[in-house]
């Protein structure tokens, strides 16, 4: 039953980002992301992308782990590079069945793709170097609405329970001769099983709420946090803020 | 002083299913009471009513002399803690520490006090070192223990346990029974359970619940009533059944032992008073009495 806590798998590593105060980490990374996604120049976008990659490198999180997450984002991002050149007016590079492939389109597509990928990389660095519980606590300290934090927390906690229940259900179905096919019969039964899963989660939600009420829950749980900003946290934050601002103030040659 | 007093409690679920009818029971402070009954007898519903989460349709519940409907959720939580059967319902925070701290934080204790309480609760259940683990990484037995810790950290005067030993492997079960025995006397405990073999070790009194209170009494009184057990889908402890068989075959015994400890006492007594001699024979009631036990075992 011991399952690696997926996204928390590499939080035990030692890197400047691992020991970075979670609150400062979230705020400064968000600022850097904001700065990168607001870039309009292609060259600067490449610089931003390079910075994100450097951050990833310094986080010491294995590349393979990073790619296993990025492959979900890649198809969406690459769509821009493929579609934009055909939709934006501009200098033609070549044409395909009367569709013009333009230089401007390629440029804008690449800018969007670079911004999105850089943002995703930076979010990944934050999430993979911080214990999930600490992210929640940091958000709490940063005065993010309690309701939102609770929703995040419960999703994270119960997605595993739900996954386990779905797996058990599927095994129970298979053990009685059910094979997943693309025919109507199998889809109908899968639909029923998913319906049951919803009902079960609804009932579980009821029981969890009872358990929370019984322990004095009144809608706004307090969270015990123990974060302290040290000199190096301030320094690292300042460094990231400086990069973010320089991206917009430096003149592009 | 009475910790819990329930008078003529009736409860029906929103869809109209009657779960409890005219239930009355009393639990003295410091007592350990077991509630037994078949599946769907309303044991969990009764416990939920005792925590004020479900509101009774009819009847009255008093906690230490105060009407439960007049108490705030926080006041009730300070007095009564409940451990649910499924630990996945009980544990909802990202780490064990946060889960055990959840109750005390809600009760408004200071940071230091909360940390102290978490430490004490985890130490008493030998769970030190589990603080940073995530609940879904634990084994079922560990989850059960952490569930208990989440309530102990609130230091309630009354502890409600719903099927504490269900689905546990023998070692975890033994461990949990030991923990309950340790808590016994320090707090008032109400246990809803099917585990008849554990009851003699932990419970002072037993209530048989099947929507209504069918019977109440000391464990021996309840377990000796085979007819009552059979009608309510229950069973007697195995040790007691063994000694009952011996009695059918002529073994002379004043009180049937209910647990291993009591069996040892009984046999020691035989050694001391009768030089350890046991004479077995078949007498006129042997078959008739055995038939009673058979009926209980086969529930027909």
mmCIF file with all atom_site columns, C-alpha atoms in Angstrom, chain A residues 1-6 131-134 136-137 140 153-154 156-158 160-161 164-165 203-205 207-218 220-227, chain B residues 48 51-55 73-74 77 80 82 84 86-95 97-103 105-107 111 114-115 132 134-138 143 150-151 154:
data_model
loop_
_atom_site.group_PDB
_atom_site.id
_atom_site.type_symbol
_atom_site.label_atom_id
_atom_site.label_alt_id
_atom_site.label_comp_id
_atom_site.label_asym_id
_atom_site.label_entity_id
_atom_site.label_seq_id
_atom_site.pdbx_PDB_ins_code
_atom_site.Cartn_x
_atom_site.Cartn_y
_atom_site.Cartn_z
_atom_site.occupancy
_atom_site.B_iso_or_equiv
_atom_site.pdbx_formal_charge
_atom_site.auth_seq_id
_atom_site.auth_comp_id
_atom_site.auth_asym_id
_atom_site.auth_atom_id
_atom_site.pdbx_PDB_model_num
ATOM 1  C CA . UNK A 1 1   ? 0.000   0.000  0.000  1.00 0.00 ? 1   UNK A CA 1
ATOM 2  C CA . UNK A 1 2   ? 3.014   2.262  0.453  1.00 0.00 ? 2   UNK A CA 1
ATOM 3  C CA . UNK A 1 3   ? 2.710   4.531  -2.556 1.00 0.00 ? 3   UNK A CA 1
ATOM 4  C CA . UNK A 1 4   ? 5.172   7.329  -3.282 1.00 0.00 ? 4   UNK A CA 1
ATOM 5  C CA . UNK A 1 5   ? 3.492   10.617 -2.738 1.00 0.00 ? 5   UNK A CA 1
ATOM 6  C CA . UNK A 1 6   ? 3.885   11.522 -6.395 1.00 0.00 ? 6   UNK A CA 1
ATOM 7  C CA . UNK A 1 131 ? 6.030   19.721 0.577  1.00 0.00 ? 131 UNK A CA 1
ATOM 8  C CA . UNK A 1 132 ? 2.359   19.886 -0.390 1.00 0.00 ? 132 UNK A CA 1
ATOM 9  C CA . UNK A 1 133 ? 1.376   20.570 3.216  1.00 0.00 ? 133 UNK A CA 1
ATOM 10 C CA . UNK A 1 134 ? 3.840   23.462 3.341  1.00 0.00 ? 134 UNK A CA 1
ATOM 11 C CA . UNK A 1 136 ? -1.022  24.946 1.810  1.00 0.00 ? 136 UNK A CA 1
ATOM 12 C CA . UNK A 1 137 ? 0.379   26.493 4.980  1.00 0.00 ? 137 UNK A CA 1
ATOM 13 C CA . UNK A 1 140 ? -2.746  30.234 4.484  1.00 0.00 ? 140 UNK A CA 1
ATOM 14 C CA . UNK A 1 153 ? -6.347  20.307 0.471  1.00 0.00 ? 153 UNK A CA 1
ATOM 15 C CA . UNK A 1 154 ? -9.346  18.010 0.258  1.00 0.00 ? 154 UNK A CA 1
ATOM 16 C CA . UNK A 1 156 ? -5.336  16.370 -2.823 1.00 0.00 ? 156 UNK A CA 1
ATOM 17 C CA . UNK A 1 157 ? -6.257  14.147 0.101  1.00 0.00 ? 157 UNK A CA 1
ATOM 18 C CA . UNK A 1 158 ? -9.225  12.419 -1.464 1.00 0.00 ? 158 UNK A CA 1
ATOM 19 C CA . UNK A 1 160 ? -5.972  9.132  -3.806 1.00 0.00 ? 160 UNK A CA 1
ATOM 20 C CA . UNK A 1 161 ? -8.885  7.587  -1.951 1.00 0.00 ? 161 UNK A CA 1
ATOM 21 C CA . UNK A 1 164 ? -8.134  3.554  -5.005 1.00 0.00 ? 164 UNK A CA 1
ATOM 22 C CA . UNK A 1 165 ? -11.894 3.102  -4.979 1.00 0.00 ? 165 UNK A CA 1
ATOM 23 C CA . UNK A 1 203 ? -21.590 9.700  0.967  1.00 0.00 ? 203 UNK A CA 1
ATOM 24 C CA . UNK A 1 204 ? -17.951 9.874  1.976  1.00 0.00 ? 204 UNK A CA 1
ATOM 25 C CA . UNK A 1 205 ? -18.084 13.665 1.876  1.00 0.00 ? 205 UNK A CA 1
ATOM 26 C CA . UNK A 1 207 ? -18.991 11.220 6.679  1.00 0.00 ? 207 UNK A CA 1
ATOM 27 C CA . UNK A 1 208 ? -15.854 13.360 6.450  1.00 0.00 ? 208 UNK A CA 1
ATOM 28 C CA . UNK A 1 209 ? -17.922 16.422 7.297  1.00 0.00 ? 209 UNK A CA 1
ATOM 29 C CA . UNK A 1 210 ? -19.282 14.602 10.354 1.00 0.00 ? 210 UNK A CA 1
ATOM 30 C CA . UNK A 1 211 ? -15.749 13.730 11.403 1.00 0.00 ? 211 UNK A CA 1
ATOM 31 C CA . UNK A 1 212 ? -14.722 17.376 11.012 1.00 0.00 ? 212 UNK A CA 1
ATOM 32 C CA . UNK A 1 213 ? -17.715 18.698 12.917 1.00 0.00 ? 213 UNK A CA 1
ATOM 33 C CA . UNK A 1 214 ? -16.996 16.248 15.717 1.00 0.00 ? 214 UNK A CA 1
ATOM 34 C CA . UNK A 1 215 ? -13.564 17.811 16.082 1.00 0.00 ? 215 UNK A CA 1
ATOM 35 C CA . UNK A 1 216 ? -14.871 21.330 16.428 1.00 0.00 ? 216 UNK A CA 1
ATOM 36 C CA . UNK A 1 217 ? -14.775 22.390 12.757 1.00 0.00 ? 217 UNK A CA 1
ATOM 37 C CA . UNK A 1 218 ? -16.665 25.612 12.263 1.00 0.00 ? 218 UNK A CA 1
ATOM 38 C CA . UNK A 1 220 ? -12.488 28.336 9.307  1.00 0.00 ? 220 UNK A CA 1
ATOM 39 C CA . UNK A 1 221 ? -9.864  25.944 10.574 1.00 0.00 ? 221 UNK A CA 1
ATOM 40 C CA . UNK A 1 222 ? -6.734  27.510 11.987 1.00 0.00 ? 222 UNK A CA 1
ATOM 41 C CA . UNK A 1 223 ? -3.468  26.094 10.714 1.00 0.00 ? 223 UNK A CA 1
ATOM 42 C CA . UNK A 1 224 ? -0.312  25.831 12.767 1.00 0.00 ? 224 UNK A CA 1
ATOM 43 C CA . UNK A 1 225 ? 2.611   27.256 10.811 1.00 0.00 ? 225 UNK A CA 1
ATOM 44 C CA . UNK A 1 226 ? 6.235   27.589 11.721 1.00 0.00 ? 226 UNK A CA 1
ATOM 45 C CA . UNK A 1 227 ? 7.934   29.532 8.954  1.00 0.00 ? 227 UNK A CA 1
ATOM 46 C CA . UNK B 2 48  ? -23.599 10.444 15.897 1.00 0.00 ? 48  UNK B CA 1
ATOM 47 C CA . UNK B 2 51  ? -21.913 14.021 19.357 1.00 0.00 ? 51  UNK B CA 1
ATOM 48 C CA . UNK B 2 52  ? -24.739 16.384 18.452 1.00 0.00 ? 52  UNK B CA 1
ATOM 49 C CA . UNK B 2 53  ? -24.045 15.965 14.734 1.00 0.00 ? 53  UNK B CA 1
ATOM 50 C CA . UNK B 2 54  ? -27.401 14.327 14.186 1.00 0.00 ? 54  UNK B CA 1
ATOM 51 C CA . UNK B 2 55  ? -30.298 15.939 15.980 1.00 0.00 ? 55  UNK B CA 1
ATOM 52 C CA . UNK B 2 73  ? -20.428 22.429 18.634 1.00 0.00 ? 73  UNK B CA 1
ATOM 53 C CA . UNK B 2 74  ? -17.187 23.489 20.351 1.00 0.00 ? 74  UNK B CA 1
ATOM 54 C CA . UNK B 2 77  ? -16.277 18.637 20.987 1.00 0.00 ? 77  UNK B CA 1
ATOM 55 C CA . UNK B 2 80  ? -17.009 14.112 23.439 1.00 0.00 ? 80  UNK B CA 1
ATOM 56 C CA . UNK B 2 82  ? -15.585 10.185 18.247 1.00 0.00 ? 82  UNK B CA 1
ATOM 57 C CA . UNK B 2 84  ? -15.153 6.701  13.058 1.00 0.00 ? 84  UNK B CA 1
ATOM 58 C CA . UNK B 2 86  ? -13.257 4.202  8.327  1.00 0.00 ? 86  UNK B CA 1
ATOM 59 C CA . UNK B 2 87  ? -9.978  6.035  9.015  1.00 0.00 ? 87  UNK B CA 1
ATOM 60 C CA . UNK B 2 88  ? -10.145 7.605  5.549  1.00 0.00 ? 88  UNK B CA 1
ATOM 61 C CA . UNK B 2 89  ? -13.154 9.553  6.829  1.00 0.00 ? 89  UNK B CA 1
ATOM 62 C CA . UNK B 2 90  ? -11.341 10.567 9.975  1.00 0.00 ? 90  UNK B CA 1
ATOM 63 C CA . UNK B 2 91  ? -8.051  11.687 8.433  1.00 0.00 ? 91  UNK B CA 1
ATOM 64 C CA . UNK B 2 92  ? -8.375  14.564 6.008  1.00 0.00 ? 92  UNK B CA 1
ATOM 65 C CA . UNK B 2 93  ? -5.340  16.790 6.516  1.00 0.00 ? 93  UNK B CA 1
ATOM 66 C CA . UNK B 2 94  ? -2.122  16.609 4.450  1.00 0.00 ? 94  UNK B CA 1
ATOM 67 C CA . UNK B 2 95  ? 0.072   15.348 7.298  1.00 0.00 ? 95  UNK B CA 1
ATOM 68 C CA . UNK B 2 97  ? 0.707   16.297 12.566 1.00 0.00 ? 97  UNK B CA 1
ATOM 69 C CA . UNK B 2 98  ? -1.864  18.633 11.018 1.00 0.00 ? 98  UNK B CA 1
ATOM 70 C CA . UNK B 2 99  ? -4.577  16.042 11.466 1.00 0.00 ? 99  UNK B CA 1
ATOM 71 C CA . UNK B 2 100 ? -3.810  15.489 15.141 1.00 0.00 ? 100 UNK B CA 1
ATOM 72 C CA . UNK B 2 101 ? -3.539  19.279 15.610 1.00 0.00 ? 101 UNK B CA 1
ATOM 73 C CA . UNK B 2 102 ? -6.838  19.955 13.803 1.00 0.00 ? 102 UNK B CA 1
ATOM 74 C CA . UNK B 2 103 ? -9.079  19.397 16.849 1.00 0.00 ? 103 UNK B CA 1
ATOM 75 C CA . UNK B 2 105 ? -6.617  24.230 16.946 1.00 0.00 ? 105 UNK B CA 1
ATOM 76 C CA . UNK B 2 106 ? -10.383 24.407 16.528 1.00 0.00 ? 106 UNK B CA 1
ATOM 77 C CA . UNK B 2 107 ? -10.808 24.428 20.291 1.00 0.00 ? 107 UNK B CA 1
ATOM 78 C CA . UNK B 2 111 ? 0.412   27.166 19.554 1.00 0.00 ? 111 UNK B CA 1
ATOM 79 C CA . UNK B 2 114 ? -1.421  22.443 20.565 1.00 0.00 ? 114 UNK B CA 1
ATOM 80 C CA . UNK B 2 115 ? 2.106   21.160 19.946 1.00 0.00 ? 115 UNK B CA 1
ATOM 81 C CA . UNK B 2 132 ? 5.296   14.489 8.677  1.00 0.00 ? 132 UNK B CA 1
ATOM 82 C CA . UNK B 2 134 ? 0.787   11.769 4.804  1.00 0.00 ? 134 UNK B CA 1
ATOM 83 C CA . UNK B 2 135 ? -2.311  9.839  5.869  1.00 0.00 ? 135 UNK B CA 1
ATOM 84 C CA . UNK B 2 136 ? -2.716  7.963  2.590  1.00 0.00 ? 136 UNK B CA 1
ATOM 85 C CA . UNK B 2 137 ? 0.812   6.551  2.871  1.00 0.00 ? 137 UNK B CA 1
ATOM 86 C CA . UNK B 2 138 ? -0.034  4.714  6.106  1.00 0.00 ? 138 UNK B CA 1
ATOM 87 C CA . UNK B 2 143 ? -4.410  4.928  10.057 1.00 0.00 ? 143 UNK B CA 1
ATOM 88 C CA . UNK B 2 150 ? -6.678  12.911 16.382 1.00 0.00 ? 150 UNK B CA 1
ATOM 89 C CA . UNK B 2 151 ? -9.307  12.591 19.085 1.00 0.00 ? 151 UNK B CA 1
ATOM 90 C CA . UNK B 2 154 ? -8.543  17.022 22.235 1.00 0.00 ? 154 UNK B CA 1
#
